[in-house]
PDB file of N, CA and C in Angstrom:
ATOM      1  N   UNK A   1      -9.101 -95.372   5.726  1.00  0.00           N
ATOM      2  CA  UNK A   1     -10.132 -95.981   4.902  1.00  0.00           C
ATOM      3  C   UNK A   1      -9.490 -97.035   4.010  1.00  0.00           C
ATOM      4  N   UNK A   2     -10.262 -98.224   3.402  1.00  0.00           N
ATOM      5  CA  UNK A   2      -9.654 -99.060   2.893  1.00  0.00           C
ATOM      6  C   UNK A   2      -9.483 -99.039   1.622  1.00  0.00           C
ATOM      7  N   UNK A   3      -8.431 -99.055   1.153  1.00  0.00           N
ATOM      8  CA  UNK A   3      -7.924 -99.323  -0.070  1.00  0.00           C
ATOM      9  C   UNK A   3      -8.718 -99.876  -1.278  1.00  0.00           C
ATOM     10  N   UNK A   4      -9.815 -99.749  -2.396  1.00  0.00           N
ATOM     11  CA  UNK A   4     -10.398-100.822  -3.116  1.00  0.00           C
ATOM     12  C   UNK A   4      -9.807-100.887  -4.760  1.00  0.00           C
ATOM     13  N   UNK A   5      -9.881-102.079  -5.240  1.00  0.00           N
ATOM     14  CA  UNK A   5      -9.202-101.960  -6.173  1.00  0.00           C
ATOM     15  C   UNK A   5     -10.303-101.757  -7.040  1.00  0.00           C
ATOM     16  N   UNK A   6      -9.131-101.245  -8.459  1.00  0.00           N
ATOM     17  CA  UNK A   6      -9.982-100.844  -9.105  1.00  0.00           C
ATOM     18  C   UNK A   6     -11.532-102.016  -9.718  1.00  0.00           C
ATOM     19  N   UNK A   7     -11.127-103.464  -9.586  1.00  0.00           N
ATOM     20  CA  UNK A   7     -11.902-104.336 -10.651  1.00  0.00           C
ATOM     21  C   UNK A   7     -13.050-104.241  -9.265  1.00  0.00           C
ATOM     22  N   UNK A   8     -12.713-104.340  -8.117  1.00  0.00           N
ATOM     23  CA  UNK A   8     -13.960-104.231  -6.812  1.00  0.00           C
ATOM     24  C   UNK A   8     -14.522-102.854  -7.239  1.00  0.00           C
ATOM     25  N   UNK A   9     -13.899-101.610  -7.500  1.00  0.00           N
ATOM     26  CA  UNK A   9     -14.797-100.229  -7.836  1.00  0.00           C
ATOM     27  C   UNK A   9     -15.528-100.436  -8.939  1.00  0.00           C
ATOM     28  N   UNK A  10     -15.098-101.333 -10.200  1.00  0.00           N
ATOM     29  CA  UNK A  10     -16.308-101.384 -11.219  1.00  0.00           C
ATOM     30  C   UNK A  10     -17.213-102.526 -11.117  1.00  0.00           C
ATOM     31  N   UNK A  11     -17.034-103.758 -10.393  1.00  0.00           N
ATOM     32  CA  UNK A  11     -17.934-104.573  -9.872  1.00  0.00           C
ATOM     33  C   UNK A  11     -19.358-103.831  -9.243  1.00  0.00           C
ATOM     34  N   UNK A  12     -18.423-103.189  -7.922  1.00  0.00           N
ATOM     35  CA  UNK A  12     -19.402-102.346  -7.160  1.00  0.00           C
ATOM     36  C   UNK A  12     -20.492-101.049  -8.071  1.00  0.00           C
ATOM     37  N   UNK A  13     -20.036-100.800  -9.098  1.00  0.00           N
ATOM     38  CA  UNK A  13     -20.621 -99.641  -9.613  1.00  0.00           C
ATOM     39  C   UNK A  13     -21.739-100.314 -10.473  1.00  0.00           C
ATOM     40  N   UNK A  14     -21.013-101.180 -11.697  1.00  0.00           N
ATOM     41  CA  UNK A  14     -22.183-101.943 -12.390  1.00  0.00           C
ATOM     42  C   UNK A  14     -23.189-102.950 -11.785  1.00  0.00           C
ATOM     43  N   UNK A  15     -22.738-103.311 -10.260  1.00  0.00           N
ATOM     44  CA  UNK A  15     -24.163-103.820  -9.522  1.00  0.00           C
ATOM     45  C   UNK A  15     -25.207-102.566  -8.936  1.00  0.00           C
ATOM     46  N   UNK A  16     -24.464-101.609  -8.380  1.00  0.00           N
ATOM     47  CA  UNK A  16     -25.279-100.133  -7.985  1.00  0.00           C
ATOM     48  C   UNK A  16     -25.807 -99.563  -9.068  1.00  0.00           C
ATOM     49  N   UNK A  17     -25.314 -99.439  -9.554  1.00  0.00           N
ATOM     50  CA  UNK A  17     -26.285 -98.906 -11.341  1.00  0.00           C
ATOM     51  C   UNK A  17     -27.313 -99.858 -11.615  1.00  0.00           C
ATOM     52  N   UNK A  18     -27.136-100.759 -11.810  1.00  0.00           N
ATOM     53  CA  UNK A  18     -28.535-101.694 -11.876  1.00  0.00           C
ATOM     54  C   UNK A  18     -29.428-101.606 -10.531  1.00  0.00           C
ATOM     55  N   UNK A  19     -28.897-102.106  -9.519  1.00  0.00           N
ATOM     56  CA  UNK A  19     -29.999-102.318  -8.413  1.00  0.00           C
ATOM     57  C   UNK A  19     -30.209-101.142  -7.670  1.00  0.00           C
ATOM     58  N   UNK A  20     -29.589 -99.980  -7.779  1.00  0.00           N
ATOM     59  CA  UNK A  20     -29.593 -99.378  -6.959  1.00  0.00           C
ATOM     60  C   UNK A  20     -29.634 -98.977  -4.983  1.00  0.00           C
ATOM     61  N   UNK A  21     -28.903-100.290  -5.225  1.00  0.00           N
ATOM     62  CA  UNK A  21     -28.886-101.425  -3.455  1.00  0.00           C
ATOM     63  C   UNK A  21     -27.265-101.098  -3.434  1.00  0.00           C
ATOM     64  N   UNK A  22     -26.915-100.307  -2.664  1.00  0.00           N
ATOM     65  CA  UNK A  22     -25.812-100.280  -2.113  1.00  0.00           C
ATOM     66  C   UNK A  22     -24.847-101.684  -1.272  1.00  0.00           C
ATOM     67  N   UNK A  23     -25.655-102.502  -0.559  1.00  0.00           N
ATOM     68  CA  UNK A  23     -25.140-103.717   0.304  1.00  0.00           C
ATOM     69  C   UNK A  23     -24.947-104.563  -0.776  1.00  0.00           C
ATOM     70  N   UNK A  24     -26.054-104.770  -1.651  1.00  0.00           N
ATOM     71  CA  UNK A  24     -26.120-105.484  -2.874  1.00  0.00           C
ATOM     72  C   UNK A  24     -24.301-105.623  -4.127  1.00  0.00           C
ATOM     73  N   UNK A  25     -24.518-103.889  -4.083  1.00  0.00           N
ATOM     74  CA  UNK A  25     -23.143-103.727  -4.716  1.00  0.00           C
ATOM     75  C   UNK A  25     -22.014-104.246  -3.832  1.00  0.00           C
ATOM     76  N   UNK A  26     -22.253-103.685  -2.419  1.00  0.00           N
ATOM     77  CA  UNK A  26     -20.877-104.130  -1.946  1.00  0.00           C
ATOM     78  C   UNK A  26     -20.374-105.345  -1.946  1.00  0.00           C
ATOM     79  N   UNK A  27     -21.276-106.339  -1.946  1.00  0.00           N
ATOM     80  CA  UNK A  27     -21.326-108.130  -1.509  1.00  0.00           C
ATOM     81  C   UNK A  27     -20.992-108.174  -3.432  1.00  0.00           C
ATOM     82  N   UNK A  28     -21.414-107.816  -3.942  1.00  0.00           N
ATOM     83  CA  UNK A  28     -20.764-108.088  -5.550  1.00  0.00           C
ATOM     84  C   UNK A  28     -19.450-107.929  -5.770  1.00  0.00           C
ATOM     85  N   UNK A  29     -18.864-107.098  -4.946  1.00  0.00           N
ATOM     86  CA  UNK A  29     -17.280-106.387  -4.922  1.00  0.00           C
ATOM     87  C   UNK A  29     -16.770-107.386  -4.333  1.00  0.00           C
ATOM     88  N   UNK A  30     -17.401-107.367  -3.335  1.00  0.00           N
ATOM     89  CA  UNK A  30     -16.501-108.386  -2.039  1.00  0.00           C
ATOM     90  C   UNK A  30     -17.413-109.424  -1.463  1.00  0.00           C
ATOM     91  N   UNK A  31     -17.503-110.462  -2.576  1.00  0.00           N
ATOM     92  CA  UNK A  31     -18.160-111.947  -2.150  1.00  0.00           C
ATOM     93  C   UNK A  31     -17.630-112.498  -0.799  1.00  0.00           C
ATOM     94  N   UNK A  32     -16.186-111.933  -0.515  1.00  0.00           N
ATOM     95  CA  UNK A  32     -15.688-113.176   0.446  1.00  0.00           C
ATOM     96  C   UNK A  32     -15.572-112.430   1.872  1.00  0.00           C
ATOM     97  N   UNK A  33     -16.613-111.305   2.147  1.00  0.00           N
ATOM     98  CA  UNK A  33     -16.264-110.229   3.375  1.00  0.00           C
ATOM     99  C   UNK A  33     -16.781-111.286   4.307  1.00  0.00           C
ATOM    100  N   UNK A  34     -16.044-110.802   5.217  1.00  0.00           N
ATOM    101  CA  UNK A  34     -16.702-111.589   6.741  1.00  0.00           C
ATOM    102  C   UNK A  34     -17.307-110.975   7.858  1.00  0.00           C
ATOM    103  N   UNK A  35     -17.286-109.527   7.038  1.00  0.00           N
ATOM    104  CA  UNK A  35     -18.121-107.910   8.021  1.00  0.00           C
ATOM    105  C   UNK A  35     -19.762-108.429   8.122  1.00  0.00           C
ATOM    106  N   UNK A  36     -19.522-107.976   9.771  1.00  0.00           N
ATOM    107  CA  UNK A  36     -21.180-107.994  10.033  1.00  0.00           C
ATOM    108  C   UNK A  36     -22.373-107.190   8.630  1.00  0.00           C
ATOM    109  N   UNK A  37     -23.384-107.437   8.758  1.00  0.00           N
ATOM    110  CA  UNK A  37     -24.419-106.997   7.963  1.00  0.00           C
ATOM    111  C   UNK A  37     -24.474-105.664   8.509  1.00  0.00           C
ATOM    112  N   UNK A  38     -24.132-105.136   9.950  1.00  0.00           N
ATOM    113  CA  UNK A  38     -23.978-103.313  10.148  1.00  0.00           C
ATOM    114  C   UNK A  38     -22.861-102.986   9.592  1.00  0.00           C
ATOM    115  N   UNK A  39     -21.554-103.521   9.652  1.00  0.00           N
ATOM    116  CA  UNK A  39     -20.649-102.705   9.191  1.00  0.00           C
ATOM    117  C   UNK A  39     -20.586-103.152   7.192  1.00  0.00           C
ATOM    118  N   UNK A  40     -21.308-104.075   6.591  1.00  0.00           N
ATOM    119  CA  UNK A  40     -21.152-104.063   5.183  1.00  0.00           C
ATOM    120  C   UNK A  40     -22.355-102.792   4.969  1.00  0.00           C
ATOM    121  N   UNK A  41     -23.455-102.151   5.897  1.00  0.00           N
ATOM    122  CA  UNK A  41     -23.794-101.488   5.181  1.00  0.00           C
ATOM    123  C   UNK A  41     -23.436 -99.621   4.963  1.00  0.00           C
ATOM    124  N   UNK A  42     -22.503 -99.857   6.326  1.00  0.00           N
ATOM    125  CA  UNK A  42     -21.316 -98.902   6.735  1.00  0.00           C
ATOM    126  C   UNK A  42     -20.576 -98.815   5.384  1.00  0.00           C
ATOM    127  N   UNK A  43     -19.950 -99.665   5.272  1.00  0.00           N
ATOM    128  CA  UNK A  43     -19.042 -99.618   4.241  1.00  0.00           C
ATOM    129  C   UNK A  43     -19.047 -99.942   2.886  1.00  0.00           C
ATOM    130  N   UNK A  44     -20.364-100.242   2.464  1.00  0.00           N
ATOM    131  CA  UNK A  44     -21.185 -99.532   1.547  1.00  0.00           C
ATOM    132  C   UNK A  44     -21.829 -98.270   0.969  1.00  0.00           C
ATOM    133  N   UNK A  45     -22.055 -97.652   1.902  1.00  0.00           N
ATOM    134  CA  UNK A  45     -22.382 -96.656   1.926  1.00  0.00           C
ATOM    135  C   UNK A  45     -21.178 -95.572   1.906  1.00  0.00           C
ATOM    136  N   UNK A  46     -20.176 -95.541   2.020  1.00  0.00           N
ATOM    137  CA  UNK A  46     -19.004 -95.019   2.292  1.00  0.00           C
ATOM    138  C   UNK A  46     -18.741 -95.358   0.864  1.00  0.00           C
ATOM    139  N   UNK A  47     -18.288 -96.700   0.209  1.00  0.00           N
ATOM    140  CA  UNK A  47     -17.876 -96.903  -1.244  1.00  0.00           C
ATOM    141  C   UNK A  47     -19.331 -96.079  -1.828  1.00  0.00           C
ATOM    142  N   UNK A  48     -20.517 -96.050  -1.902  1.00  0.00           N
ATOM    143  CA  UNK A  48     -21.082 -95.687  -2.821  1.00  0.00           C
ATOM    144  C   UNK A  48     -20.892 -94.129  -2.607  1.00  0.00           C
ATOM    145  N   UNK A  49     -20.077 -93.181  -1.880  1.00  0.00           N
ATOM    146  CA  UNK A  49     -19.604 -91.773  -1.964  1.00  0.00           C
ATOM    147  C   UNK A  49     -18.367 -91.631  -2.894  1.00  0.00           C
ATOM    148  N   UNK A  50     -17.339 -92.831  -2.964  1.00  0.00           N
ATOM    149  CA  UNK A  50     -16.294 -92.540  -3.309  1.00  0.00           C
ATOM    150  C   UNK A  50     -16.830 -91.866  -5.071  1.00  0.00           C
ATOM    151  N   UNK A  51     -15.829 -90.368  -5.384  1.00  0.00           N
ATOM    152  CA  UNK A  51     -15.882 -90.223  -6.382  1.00  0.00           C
ATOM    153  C   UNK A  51     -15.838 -91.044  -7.795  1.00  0.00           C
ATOM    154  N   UNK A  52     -14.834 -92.191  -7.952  1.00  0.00           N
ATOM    155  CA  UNK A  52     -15.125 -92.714  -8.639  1.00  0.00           C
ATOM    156  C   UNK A  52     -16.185 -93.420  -9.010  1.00  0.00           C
ATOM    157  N   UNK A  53     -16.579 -93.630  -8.074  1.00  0.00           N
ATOM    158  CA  UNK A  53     -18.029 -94.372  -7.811  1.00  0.00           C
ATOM    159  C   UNK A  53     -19.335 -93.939  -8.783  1.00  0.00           C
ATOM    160  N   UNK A  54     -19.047 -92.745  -8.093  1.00  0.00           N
ATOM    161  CA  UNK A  54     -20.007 -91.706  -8.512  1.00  0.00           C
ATOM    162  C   UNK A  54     -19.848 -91.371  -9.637  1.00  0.00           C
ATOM    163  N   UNK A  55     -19.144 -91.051 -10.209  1.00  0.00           N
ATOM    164  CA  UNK A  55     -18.587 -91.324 -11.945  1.00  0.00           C
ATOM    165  C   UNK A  55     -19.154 -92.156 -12.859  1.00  0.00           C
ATOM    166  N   UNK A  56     -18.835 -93.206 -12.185  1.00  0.00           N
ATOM    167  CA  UNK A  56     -19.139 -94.613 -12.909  1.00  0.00           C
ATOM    168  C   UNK A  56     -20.182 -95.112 -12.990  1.00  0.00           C
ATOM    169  N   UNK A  57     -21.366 -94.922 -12.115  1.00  0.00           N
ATOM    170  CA  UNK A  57     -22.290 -95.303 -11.806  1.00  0.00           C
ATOM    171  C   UNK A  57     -23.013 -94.144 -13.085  1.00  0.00           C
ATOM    172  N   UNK A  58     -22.984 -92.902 -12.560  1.00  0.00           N
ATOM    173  CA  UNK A  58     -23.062 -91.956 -13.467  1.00  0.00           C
ATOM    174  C   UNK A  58     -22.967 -92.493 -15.086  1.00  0.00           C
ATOM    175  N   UNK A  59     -21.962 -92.882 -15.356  1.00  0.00           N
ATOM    176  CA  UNK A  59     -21.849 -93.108 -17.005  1.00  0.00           C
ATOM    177  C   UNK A  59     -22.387 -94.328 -17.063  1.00  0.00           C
ATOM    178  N   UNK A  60     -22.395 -95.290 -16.284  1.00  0.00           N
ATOM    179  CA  UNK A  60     -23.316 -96.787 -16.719  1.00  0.00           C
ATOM    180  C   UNK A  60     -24.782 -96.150 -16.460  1.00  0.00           C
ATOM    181  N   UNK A  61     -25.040 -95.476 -16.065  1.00  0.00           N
ATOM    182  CA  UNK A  61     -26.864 -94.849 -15.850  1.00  0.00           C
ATOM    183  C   UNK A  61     -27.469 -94.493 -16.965  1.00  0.00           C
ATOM    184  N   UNK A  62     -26.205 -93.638 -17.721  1.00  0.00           N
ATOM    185  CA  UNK A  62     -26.509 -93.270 -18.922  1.00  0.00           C
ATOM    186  C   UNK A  62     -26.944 -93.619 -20.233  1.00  0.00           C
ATOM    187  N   UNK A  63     -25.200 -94.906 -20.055  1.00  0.00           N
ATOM    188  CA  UNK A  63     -25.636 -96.098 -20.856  1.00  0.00           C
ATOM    189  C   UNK A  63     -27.044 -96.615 -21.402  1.00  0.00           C
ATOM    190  N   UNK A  64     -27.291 -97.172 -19.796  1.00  0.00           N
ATOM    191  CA  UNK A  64     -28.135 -97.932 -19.235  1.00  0.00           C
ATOM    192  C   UNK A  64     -29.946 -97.247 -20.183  1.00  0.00           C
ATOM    193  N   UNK A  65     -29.704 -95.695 -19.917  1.00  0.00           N
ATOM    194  CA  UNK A  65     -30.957 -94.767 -20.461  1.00  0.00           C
ATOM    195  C   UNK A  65     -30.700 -95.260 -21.759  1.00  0.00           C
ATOM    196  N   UNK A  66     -29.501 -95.216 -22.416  1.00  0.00           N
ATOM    197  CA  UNK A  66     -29.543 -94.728 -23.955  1.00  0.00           C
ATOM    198  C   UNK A  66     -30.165 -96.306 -24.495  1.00  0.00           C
ATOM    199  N   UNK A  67     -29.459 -97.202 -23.774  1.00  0.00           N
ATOM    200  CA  UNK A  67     -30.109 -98.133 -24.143  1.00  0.00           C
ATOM    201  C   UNK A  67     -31.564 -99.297 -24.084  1.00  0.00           C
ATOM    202  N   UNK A  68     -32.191 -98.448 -23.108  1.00  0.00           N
ATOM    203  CA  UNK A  68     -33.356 -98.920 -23.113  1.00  0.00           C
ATOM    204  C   UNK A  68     -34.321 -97.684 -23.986  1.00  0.00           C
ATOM    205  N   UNK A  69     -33.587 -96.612 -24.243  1.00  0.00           N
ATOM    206  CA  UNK A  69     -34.783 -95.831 -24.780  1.00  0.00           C
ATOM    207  C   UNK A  69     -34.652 -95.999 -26.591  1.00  0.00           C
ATOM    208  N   UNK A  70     -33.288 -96.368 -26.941  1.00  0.00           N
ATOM    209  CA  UNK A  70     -33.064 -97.359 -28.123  1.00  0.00           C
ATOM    210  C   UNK A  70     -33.915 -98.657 -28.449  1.00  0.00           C
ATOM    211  N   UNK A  71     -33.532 -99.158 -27.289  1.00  0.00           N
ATOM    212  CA  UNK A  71     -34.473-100.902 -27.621  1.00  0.00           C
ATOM    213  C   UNK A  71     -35.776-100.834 -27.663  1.00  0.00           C
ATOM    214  N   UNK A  72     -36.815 -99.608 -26.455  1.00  0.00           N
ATOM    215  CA  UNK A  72     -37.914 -99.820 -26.590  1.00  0.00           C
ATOM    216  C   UNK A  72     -38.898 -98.763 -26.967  1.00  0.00           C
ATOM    217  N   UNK A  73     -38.023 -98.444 -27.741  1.00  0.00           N
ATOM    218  CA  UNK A  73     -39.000 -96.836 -27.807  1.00  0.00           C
ATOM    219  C   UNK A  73     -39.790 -97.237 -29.869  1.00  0.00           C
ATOM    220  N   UNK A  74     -40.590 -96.569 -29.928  1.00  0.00           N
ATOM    221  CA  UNK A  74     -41.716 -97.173 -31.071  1.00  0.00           C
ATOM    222  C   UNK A  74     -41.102 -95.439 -31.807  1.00  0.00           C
ATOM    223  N   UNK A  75     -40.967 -95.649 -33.037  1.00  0.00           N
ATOM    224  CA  UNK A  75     -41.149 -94.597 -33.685  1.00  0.00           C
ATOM    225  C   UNK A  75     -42.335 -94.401 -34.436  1.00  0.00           C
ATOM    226  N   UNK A  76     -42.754 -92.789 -34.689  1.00  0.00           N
ATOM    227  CA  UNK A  76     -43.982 -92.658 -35.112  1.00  0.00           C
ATOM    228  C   UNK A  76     -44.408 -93.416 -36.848  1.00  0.00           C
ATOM    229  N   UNK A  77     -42.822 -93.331 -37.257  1.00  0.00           N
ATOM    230  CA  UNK A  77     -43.084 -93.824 -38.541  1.00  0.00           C
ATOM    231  C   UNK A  77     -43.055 -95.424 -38.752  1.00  0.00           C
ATOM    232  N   UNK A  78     -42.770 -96.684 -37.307  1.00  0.00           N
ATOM    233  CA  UNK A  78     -43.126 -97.426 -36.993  1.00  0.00           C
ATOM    234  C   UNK A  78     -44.538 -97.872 -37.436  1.00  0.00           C
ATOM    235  N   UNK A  79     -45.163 -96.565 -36.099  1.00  0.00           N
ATOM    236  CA  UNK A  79     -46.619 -96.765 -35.935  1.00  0.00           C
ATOM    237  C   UNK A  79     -47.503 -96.764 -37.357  1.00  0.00           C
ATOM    238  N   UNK A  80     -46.755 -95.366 -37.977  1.00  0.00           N
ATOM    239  CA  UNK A  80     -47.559 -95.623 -39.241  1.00  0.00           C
ATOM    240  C   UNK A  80     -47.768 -96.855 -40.456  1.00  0.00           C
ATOM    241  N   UNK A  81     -46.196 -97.457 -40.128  1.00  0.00           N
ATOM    242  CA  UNK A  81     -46.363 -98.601 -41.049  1.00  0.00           C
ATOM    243  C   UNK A  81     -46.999 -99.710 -40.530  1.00  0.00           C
ATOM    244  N   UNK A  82     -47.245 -99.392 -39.025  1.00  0.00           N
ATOM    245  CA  UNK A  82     -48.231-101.107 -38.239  1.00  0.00           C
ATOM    246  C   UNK A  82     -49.736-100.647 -38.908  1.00  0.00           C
ATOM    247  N   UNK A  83     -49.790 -98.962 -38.737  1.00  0.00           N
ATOM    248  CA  UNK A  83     -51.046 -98.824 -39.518  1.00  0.00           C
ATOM    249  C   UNK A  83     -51.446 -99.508 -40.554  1.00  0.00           C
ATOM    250  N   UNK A  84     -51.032 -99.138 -41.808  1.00  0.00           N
ATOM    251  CA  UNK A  84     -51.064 -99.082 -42.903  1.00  0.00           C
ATOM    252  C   UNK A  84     -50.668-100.755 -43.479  1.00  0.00           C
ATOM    253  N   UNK A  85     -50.308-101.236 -42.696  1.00  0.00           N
ATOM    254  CA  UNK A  85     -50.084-102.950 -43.134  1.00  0.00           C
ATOM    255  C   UNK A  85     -51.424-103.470 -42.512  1.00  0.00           C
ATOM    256  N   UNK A  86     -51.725-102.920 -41.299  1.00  0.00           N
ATOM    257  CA  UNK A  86     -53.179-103.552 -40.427  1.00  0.00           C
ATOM    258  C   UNK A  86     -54.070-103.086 -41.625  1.00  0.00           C
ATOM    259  N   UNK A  87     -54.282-101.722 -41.998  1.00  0.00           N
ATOM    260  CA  UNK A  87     -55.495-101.355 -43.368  1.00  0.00           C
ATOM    261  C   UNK A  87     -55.620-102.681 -44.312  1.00  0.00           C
ATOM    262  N   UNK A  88     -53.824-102.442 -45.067  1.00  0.00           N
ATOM    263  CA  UNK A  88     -53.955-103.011 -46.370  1.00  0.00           C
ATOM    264  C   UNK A  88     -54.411-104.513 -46.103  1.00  0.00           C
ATOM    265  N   UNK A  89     -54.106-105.145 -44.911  1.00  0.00           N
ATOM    266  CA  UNK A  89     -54.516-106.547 -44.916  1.00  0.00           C
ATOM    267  C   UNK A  89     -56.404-106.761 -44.621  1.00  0.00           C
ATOM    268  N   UNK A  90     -56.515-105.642 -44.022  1.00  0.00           N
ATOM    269  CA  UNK A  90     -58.197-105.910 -43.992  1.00  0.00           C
ATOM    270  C   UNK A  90     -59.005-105.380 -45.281  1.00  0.00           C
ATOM    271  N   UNK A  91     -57.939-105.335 -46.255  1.00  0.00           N
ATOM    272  CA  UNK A  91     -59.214-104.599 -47.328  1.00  0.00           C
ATOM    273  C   UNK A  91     -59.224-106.048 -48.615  1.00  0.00           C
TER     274      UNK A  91
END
């Protein structure tokens, strides 16, 4: 099996964590392959088993949660102050 380095294993992981497209990741790793479209998805699929992979993808997922449920999440005491500014301006 082929050798990948490490900066191709975190290329490949932070495109698979986002798209969840395995071929996608691999062609991010390795812009300059000259493998048919059967064997990049061969060997895609093979990198997206490797443990590290799976790791990594794993902890950027997480990331990925913490930070969208940070950026878009409304707190209730938000809501109350959109309330209470919408009141005070209509009275």
């Amino acid at each position: 099996m082929a050798k990948h380095t490490d900066e191709e294993i975190e290329l490949f992981a932070q495109e698979y964590a986002i798209s969840d497209d395995p071929n996608k990741a691999y062609l991010a790793a390795k812009p300059n392959t000259k493998a048919s479209t059967q064997s990049i998805y061969s060997l895609s699929c093979r990198m997206a088993k490797l443990p590290e992979v799976v790791k990594r993808v794993s902890d950027l997922k997480s990331q990925i949660k913490v930070k969208a449920e940070s950026k878009f999440s409304i707190t209730v005491e938000q809501r109350l102050k959109w309330l209470k500014d919408i009141t005070e301006a209509g009275l």
